[in-house]
mmCIF file of the C-alpha atoms, coordinates in Angstrom:
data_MODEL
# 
_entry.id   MODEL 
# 
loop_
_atom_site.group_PDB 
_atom_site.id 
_atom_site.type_symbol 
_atom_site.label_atom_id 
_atom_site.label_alt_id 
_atom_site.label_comp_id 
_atom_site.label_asym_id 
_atom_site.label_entity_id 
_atom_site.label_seq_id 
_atom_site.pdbx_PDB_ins_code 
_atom_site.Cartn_x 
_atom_site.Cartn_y 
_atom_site.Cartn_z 
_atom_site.occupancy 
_atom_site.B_iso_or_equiv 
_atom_site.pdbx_formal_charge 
_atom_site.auth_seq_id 
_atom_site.auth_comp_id 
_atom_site.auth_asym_id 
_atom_site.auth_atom_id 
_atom_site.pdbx_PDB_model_num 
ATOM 1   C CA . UNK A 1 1   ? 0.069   -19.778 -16.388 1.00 0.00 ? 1   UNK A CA 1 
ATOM 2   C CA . UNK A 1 2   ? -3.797  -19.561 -16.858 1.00 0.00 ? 2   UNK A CA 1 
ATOM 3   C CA . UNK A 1 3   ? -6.092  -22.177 -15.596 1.00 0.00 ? 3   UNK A CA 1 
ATOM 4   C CA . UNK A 1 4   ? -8.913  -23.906 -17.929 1.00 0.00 ? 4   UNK A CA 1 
ATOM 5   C CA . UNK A 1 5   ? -11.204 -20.140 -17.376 1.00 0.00 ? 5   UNK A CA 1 
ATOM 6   C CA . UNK A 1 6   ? -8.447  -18.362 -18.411 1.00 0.00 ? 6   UNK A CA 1 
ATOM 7   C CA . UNK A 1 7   ? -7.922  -16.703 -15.002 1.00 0.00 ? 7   UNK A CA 1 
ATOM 8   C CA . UNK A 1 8   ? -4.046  -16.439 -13.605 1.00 0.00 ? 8   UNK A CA 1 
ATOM 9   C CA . UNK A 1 9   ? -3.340  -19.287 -11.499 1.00 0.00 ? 9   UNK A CA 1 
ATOM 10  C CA . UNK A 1 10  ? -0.236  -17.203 -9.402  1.00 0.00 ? 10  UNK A CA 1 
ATOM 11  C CA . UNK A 1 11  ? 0.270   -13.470 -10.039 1.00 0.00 ? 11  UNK A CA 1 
ATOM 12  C CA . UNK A 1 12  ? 3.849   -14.441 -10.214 1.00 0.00 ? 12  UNK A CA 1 
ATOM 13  C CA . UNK A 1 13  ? 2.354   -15.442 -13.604 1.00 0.00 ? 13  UNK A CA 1 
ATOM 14  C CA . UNK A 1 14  ? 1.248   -12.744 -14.738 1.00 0.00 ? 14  UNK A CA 1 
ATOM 15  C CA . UNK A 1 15  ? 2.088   -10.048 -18.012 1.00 0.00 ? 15  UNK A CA 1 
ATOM 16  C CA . UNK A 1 16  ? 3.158   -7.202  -16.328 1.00 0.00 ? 16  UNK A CA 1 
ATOM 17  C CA . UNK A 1 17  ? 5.484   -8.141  -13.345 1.00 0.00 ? 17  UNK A CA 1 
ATOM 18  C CA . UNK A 1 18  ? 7.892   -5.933  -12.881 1.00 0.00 ? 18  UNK A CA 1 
ATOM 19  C CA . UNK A 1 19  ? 8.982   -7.088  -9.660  1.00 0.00 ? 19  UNK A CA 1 
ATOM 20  C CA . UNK A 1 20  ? 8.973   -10.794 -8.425  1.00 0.00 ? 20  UNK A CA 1 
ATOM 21  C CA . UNK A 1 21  ? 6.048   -11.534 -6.592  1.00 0.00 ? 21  UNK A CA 1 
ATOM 22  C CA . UNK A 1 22  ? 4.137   -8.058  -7.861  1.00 0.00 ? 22  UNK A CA 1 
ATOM 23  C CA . UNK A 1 23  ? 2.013   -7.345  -10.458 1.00 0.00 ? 23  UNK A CA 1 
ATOM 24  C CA . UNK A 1 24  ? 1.190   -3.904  -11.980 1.00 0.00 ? 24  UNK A CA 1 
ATOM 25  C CA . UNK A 1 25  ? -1.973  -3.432  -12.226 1.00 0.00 ? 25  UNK A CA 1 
ATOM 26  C CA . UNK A 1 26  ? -3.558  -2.165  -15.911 1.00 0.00 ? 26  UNK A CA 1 
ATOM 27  C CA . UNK A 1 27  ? -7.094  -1.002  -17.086 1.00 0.00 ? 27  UNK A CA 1 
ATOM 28  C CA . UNK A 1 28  ? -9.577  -3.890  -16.904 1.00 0.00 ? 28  UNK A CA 1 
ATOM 29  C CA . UNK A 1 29  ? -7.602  -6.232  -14.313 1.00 0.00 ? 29  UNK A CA 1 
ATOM 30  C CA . UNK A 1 30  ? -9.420  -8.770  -11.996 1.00 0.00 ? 30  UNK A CA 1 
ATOM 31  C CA . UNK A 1 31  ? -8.016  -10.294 -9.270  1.00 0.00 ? 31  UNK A CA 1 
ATOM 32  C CA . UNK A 1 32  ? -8.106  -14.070 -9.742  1.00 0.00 ? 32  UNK A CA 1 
ATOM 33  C CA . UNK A 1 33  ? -11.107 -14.721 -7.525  1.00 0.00 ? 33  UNK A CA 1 
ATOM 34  C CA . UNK A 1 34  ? -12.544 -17.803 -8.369  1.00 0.00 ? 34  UNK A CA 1 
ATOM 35  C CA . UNK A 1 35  ? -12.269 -21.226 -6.562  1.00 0.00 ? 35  UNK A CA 1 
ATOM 36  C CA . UNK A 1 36  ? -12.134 -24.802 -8.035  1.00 0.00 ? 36  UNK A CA 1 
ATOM 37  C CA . UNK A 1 37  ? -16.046 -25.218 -9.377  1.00 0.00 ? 37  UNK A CA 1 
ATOM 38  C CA . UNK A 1 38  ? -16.893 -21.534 -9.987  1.00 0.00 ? 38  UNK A CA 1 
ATOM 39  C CA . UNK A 1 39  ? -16.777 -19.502 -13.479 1.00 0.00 ? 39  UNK A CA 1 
ATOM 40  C CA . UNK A 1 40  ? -16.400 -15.936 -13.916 1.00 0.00 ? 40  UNK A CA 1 
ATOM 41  C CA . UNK A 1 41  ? -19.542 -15.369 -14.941 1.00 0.00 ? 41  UNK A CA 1 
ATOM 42  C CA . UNK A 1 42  ? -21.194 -16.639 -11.110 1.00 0.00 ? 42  UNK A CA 1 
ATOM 43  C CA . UNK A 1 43  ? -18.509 -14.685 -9.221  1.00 0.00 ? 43  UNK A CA 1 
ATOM 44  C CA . UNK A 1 44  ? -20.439 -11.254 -8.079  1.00 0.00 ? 44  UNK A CA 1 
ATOM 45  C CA . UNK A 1 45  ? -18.027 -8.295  -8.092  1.00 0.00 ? 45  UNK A CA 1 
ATOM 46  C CA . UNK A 1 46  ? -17.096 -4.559  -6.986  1.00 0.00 ? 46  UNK A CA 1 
ATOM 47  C CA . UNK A 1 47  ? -15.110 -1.817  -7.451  1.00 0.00 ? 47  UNK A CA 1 
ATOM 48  C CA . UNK A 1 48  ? -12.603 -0.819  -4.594  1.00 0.00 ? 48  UNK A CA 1 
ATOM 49  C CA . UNK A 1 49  ? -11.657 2.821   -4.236  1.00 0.00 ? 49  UNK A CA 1 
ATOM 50  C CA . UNK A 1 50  ? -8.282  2.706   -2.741  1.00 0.00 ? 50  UNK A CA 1 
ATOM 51  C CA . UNK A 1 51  ? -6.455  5.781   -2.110  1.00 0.00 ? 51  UNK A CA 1 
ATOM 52  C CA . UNK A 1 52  ? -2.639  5.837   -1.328  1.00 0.00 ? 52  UNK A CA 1 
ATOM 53  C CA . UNK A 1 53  ? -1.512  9.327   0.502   1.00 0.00 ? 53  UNK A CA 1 
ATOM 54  C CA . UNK A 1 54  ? 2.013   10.104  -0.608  1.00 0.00 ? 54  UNK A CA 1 
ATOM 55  C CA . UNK A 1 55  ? 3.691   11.798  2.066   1.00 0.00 ? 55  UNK A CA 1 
ATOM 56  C CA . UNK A 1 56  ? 6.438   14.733  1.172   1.00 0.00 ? 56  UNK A CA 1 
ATOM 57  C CA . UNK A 1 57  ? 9.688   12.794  3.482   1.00 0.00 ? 57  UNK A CA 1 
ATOM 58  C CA . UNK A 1 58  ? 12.350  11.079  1.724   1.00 0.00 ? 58  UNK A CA 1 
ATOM 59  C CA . UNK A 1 59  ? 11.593  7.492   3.187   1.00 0.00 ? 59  UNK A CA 1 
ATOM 60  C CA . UNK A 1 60  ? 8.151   7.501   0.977   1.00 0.00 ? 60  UNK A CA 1 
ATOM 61  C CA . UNK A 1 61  ? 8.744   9.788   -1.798  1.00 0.00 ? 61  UNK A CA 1 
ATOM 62  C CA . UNK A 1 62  ? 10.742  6.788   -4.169  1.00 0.00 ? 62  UNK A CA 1 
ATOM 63  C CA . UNK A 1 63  ? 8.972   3.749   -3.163  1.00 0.00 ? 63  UNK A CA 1 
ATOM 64  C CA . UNK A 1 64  ? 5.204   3.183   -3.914  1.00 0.00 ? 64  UNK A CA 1 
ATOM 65  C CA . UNK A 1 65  ? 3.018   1.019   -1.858  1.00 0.00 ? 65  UNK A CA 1 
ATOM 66  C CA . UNK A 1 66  ? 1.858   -2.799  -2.503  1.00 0.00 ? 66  UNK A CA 1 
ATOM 67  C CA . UNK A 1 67  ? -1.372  -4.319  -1.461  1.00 0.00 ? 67  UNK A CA 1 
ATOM 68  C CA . UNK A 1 68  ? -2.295  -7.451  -0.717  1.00 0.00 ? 68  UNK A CA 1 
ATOM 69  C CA . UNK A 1 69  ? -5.928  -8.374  -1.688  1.00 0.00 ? 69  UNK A CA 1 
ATOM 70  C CA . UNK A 1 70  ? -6.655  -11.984 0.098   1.00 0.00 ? 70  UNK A CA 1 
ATOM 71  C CA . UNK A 1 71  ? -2.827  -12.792 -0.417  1.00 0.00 ? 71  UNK A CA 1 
ATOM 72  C CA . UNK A 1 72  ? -2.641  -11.657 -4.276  1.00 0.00 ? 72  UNK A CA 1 
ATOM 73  C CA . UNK A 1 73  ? -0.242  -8.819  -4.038  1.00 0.00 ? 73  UNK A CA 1 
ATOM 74  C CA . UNK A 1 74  ? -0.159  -5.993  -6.690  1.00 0.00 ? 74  UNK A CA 1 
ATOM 75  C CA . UNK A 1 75  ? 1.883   -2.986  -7.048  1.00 0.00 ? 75  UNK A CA 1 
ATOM 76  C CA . UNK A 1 76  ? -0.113  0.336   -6.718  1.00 0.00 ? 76  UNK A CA 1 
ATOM 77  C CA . UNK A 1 77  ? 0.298   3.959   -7.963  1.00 0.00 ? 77  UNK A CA 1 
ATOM 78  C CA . UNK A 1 78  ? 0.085   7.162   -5.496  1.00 0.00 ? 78  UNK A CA 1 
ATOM 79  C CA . UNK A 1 79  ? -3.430  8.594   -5.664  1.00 0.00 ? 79  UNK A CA 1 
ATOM 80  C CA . UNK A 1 80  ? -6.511  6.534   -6.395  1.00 0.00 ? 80  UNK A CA 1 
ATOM 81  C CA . UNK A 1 81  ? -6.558  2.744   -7.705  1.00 0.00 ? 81  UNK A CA 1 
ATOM 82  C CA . UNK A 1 82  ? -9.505  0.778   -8.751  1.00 0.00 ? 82  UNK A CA 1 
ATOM 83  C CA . UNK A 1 83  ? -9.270  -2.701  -8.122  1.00 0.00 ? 83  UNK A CA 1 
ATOM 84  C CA . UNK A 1 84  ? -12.033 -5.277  -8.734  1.00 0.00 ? 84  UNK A CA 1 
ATOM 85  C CA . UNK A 1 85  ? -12.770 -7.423  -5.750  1.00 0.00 ? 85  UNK A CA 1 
ATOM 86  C CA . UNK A 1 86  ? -15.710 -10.014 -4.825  1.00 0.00 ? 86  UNK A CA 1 
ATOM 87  C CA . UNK A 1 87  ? -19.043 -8.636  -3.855  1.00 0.00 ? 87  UNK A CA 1 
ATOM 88  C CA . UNK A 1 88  ? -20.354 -11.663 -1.690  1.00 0.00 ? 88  UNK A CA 1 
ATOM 89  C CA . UNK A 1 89  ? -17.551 -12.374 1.020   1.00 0.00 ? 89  UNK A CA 1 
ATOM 90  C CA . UNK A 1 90  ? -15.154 -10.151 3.079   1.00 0.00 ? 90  UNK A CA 1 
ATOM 91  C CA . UNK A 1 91  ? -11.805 -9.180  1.618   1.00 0.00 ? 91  UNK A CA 1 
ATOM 92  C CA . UNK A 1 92  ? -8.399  -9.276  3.245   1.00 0.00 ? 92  UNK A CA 1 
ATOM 93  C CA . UNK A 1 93  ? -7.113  -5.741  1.983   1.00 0.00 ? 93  UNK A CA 1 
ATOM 94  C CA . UNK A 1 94  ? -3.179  -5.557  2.960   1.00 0.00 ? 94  UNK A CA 1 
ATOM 95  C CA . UNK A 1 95  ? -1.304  -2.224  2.434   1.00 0.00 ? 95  UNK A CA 1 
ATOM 96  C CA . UNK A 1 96  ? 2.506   -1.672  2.992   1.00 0.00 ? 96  UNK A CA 1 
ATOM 97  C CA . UNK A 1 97  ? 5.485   -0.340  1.635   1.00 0.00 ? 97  UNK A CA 1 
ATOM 98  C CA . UNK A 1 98  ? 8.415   -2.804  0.172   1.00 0.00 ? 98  UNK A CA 1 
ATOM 99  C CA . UNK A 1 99  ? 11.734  -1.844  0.239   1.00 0.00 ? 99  UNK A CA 1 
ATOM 100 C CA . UNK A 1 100 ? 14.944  -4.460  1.641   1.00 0.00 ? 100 UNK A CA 1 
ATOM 101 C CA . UNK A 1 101 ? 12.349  -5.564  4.136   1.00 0.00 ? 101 UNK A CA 1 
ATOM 102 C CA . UNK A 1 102 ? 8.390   -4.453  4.215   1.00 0.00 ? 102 UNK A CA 1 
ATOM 103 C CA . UNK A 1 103 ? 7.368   -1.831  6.448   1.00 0.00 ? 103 UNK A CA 1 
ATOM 104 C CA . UNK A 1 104 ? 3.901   0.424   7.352   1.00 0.00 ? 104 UNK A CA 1 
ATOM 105 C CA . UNK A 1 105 ? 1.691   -2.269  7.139   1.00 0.00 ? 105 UNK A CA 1 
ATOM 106 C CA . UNK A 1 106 ? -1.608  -1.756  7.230   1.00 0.00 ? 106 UNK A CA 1 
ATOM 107 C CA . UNK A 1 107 ? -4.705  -3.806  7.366   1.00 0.00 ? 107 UNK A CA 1 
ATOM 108 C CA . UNK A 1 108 ? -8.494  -4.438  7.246   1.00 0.00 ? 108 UNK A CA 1 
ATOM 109 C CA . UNK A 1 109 ? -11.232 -6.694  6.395   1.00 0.00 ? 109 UNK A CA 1 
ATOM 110 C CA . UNK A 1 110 ? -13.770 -4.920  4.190   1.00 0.00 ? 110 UNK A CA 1 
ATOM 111 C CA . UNK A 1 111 ? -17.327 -6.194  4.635   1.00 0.00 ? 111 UNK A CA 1 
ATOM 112 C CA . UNK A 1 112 ? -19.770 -7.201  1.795   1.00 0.00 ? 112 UNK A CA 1 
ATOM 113 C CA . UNK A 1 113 ? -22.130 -4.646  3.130   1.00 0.00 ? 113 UNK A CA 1 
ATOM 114 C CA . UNK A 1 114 ? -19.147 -2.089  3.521   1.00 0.00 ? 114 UNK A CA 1 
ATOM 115 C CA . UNK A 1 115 ? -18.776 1.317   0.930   1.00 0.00 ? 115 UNK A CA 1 
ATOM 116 C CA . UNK A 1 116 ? -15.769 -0.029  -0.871  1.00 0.00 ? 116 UNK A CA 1 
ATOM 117 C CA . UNK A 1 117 ? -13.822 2.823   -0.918  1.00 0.00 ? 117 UNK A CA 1 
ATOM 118 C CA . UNK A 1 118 ? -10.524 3.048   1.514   1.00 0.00 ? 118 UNK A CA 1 
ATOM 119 C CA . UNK A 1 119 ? -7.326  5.450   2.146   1.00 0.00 ? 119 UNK A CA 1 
ATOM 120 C CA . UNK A 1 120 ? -3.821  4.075   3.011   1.00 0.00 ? 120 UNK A CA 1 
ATOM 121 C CA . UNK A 1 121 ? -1.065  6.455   4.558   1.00 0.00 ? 121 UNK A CA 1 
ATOM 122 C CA . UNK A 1 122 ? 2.154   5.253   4.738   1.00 0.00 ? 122 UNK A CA 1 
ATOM 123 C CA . UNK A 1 123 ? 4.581   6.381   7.890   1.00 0.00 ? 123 UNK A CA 1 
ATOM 124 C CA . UNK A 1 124 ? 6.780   8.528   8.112   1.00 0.00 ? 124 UNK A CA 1 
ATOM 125 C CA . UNK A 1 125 ? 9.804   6.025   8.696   1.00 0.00 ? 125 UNK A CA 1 
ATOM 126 C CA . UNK A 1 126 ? 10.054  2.523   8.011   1.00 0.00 ? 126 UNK A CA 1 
ATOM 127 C CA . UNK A 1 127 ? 9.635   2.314   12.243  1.00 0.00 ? 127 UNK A CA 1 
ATOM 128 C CA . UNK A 1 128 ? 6.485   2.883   12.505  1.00 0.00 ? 128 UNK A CA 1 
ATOM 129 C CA . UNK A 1 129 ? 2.795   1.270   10.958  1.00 0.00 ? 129 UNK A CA 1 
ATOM 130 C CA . UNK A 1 130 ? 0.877   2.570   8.333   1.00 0.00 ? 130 UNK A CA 1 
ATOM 131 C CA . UNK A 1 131 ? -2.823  3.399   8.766   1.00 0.00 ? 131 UNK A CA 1 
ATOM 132 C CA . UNK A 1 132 ? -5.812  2.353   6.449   1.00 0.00 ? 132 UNK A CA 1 
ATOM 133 C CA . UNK A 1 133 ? -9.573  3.231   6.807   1.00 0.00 ? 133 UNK A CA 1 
ATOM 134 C CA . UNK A 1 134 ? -12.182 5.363   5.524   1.00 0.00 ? 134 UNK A CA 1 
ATOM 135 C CA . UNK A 1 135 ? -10.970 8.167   3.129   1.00 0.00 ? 135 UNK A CA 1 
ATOM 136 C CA . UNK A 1 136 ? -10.112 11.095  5.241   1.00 0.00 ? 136 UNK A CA 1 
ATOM 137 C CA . UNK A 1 137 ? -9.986  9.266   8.515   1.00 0.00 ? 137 UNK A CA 1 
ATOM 138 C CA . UNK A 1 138 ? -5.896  7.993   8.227   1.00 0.00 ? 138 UNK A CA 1 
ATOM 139 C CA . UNK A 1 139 ? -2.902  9.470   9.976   1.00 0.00 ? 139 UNK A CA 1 
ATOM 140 C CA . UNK A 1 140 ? 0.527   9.276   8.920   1.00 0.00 ? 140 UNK A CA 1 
ATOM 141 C CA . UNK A 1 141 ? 2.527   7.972   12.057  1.00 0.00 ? 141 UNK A CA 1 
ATOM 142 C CA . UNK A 1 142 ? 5.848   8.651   13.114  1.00 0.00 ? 142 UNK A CA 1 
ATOM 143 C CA . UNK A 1 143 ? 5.466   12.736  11.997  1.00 0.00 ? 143 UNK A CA 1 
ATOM 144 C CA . UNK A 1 144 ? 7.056   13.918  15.114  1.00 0.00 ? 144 UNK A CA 1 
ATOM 145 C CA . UNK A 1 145 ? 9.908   11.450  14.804  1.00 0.00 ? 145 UNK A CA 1 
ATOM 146 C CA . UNK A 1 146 ? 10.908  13.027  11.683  1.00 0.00 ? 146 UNK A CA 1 
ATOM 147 C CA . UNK A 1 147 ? 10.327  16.092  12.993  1.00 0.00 ? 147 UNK A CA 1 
ATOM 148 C CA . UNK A 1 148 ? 13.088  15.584  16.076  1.00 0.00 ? 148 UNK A CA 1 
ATOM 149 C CA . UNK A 1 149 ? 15.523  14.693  13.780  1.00 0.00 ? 149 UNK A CA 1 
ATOM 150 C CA . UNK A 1 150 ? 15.311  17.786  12.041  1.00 0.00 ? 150 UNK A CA 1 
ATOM 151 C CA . UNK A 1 151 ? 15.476  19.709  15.093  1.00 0.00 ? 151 UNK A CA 1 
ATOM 152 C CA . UNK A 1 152 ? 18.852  17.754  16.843  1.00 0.00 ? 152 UNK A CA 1 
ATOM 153 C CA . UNK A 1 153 ? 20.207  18.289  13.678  1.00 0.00 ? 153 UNK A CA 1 
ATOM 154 C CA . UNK A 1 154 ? 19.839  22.034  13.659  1.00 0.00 ? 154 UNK A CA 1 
ATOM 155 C CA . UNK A 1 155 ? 20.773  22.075  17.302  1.00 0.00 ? 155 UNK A CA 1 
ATOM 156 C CA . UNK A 1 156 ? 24.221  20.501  16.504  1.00 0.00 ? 156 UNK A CA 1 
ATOM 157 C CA . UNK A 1 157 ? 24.429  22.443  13.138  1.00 0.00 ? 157 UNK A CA 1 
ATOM 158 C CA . UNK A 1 158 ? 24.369  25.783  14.914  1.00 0.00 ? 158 UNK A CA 1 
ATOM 159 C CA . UNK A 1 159 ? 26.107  24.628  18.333  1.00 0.00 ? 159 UNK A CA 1 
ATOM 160 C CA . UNK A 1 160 ? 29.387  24.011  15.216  1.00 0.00 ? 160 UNK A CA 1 
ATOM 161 C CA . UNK A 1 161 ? 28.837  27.269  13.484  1.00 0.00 ? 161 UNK A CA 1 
ATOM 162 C CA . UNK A 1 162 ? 28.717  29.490  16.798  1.00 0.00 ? 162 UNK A CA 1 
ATOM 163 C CA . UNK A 1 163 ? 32.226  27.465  17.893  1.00 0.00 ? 163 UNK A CA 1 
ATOM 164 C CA . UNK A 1 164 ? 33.611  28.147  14.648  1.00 0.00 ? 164 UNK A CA 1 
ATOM 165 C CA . UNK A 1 165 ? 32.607  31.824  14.134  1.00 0.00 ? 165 UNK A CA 1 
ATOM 166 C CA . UNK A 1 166 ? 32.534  32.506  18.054  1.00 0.00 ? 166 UNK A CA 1 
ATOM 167 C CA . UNK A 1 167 ? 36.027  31.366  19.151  1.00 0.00 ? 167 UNK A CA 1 
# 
């Protein structure tokens, strides 16, 4: 549905969904920023630089991140997204990954005065949080876990081949 400016009034609303609750976003999209008595033409705007990190583990590598952009959620691609946000307040910018339940969420408030331009790395399991800051400055978390599981499962892999071949 579209208000009297012609603005989405829910992004449940919105051409595009391919999820419930999540939009795609296209070339040209604007997150419905306006409030009751303001047009589109008073609303100051900027371009946010968000990059998402894909990570190379199994737990990321099929399900792309979501963010959440002062409660409007859209889907995102891996690599850089633009998305148009207001130039005169702070913005809620909410990353995370959706699968049965969300997980890896990340968070910040991005300043007026702030370079719009942010990274989001999602974890390496669905235990641990995601990061989000300046490009270049994010982790992925849980690394190691991934990591030990590898390794116990080598450990038991060739603890049942040297029983079998040595005995």
């Amino acid at each position: 549905m579209k208000d009297a400016s012609g603005m989405l009034s829910t992004v449940a609303d919105a051409p595009g969904s391919d999820i419930k609750g999540y939009r795609r976003l296209t070339p040209g999209d604007k997150l419905p920023l306006m409030t009751e008595d303001a047009s589109p033409e008073q609303i100051p705007t900027r371009r946010l630089n968000l990059i998402t990190r894909k990570q190379p583990t199994i737990a990321t590598s099929w399900v792309a991140p979501v963010v959440l952009l002062d409660g409007h959620r859209f889907s995102l691609v891996w690599g850089p997204n633009e998305l148009t946000i207001p130039a005169d307040r702070p913005v809620h910018v909410q990353c995370e990954m959706p699968f049965v339940r969300s997980y890896g969420s990340a968070s910040t408030v991005l300043q007026p005065n702030q370079l719009p331009e942010l990274e989001y790395s999602p974890p390496s399991s669905q235990w641990f949080a995601g990061e989000i800051g300046a490009p270049g400055t994010t982790k992925t978390n849980g690394t190691w876990f991934i990591w030990a599981i590898v390794g116990v499962l080598v450990i038991v892999i060739g603890t049942v081949i040297l029983r079998v071949f040595a005995g």
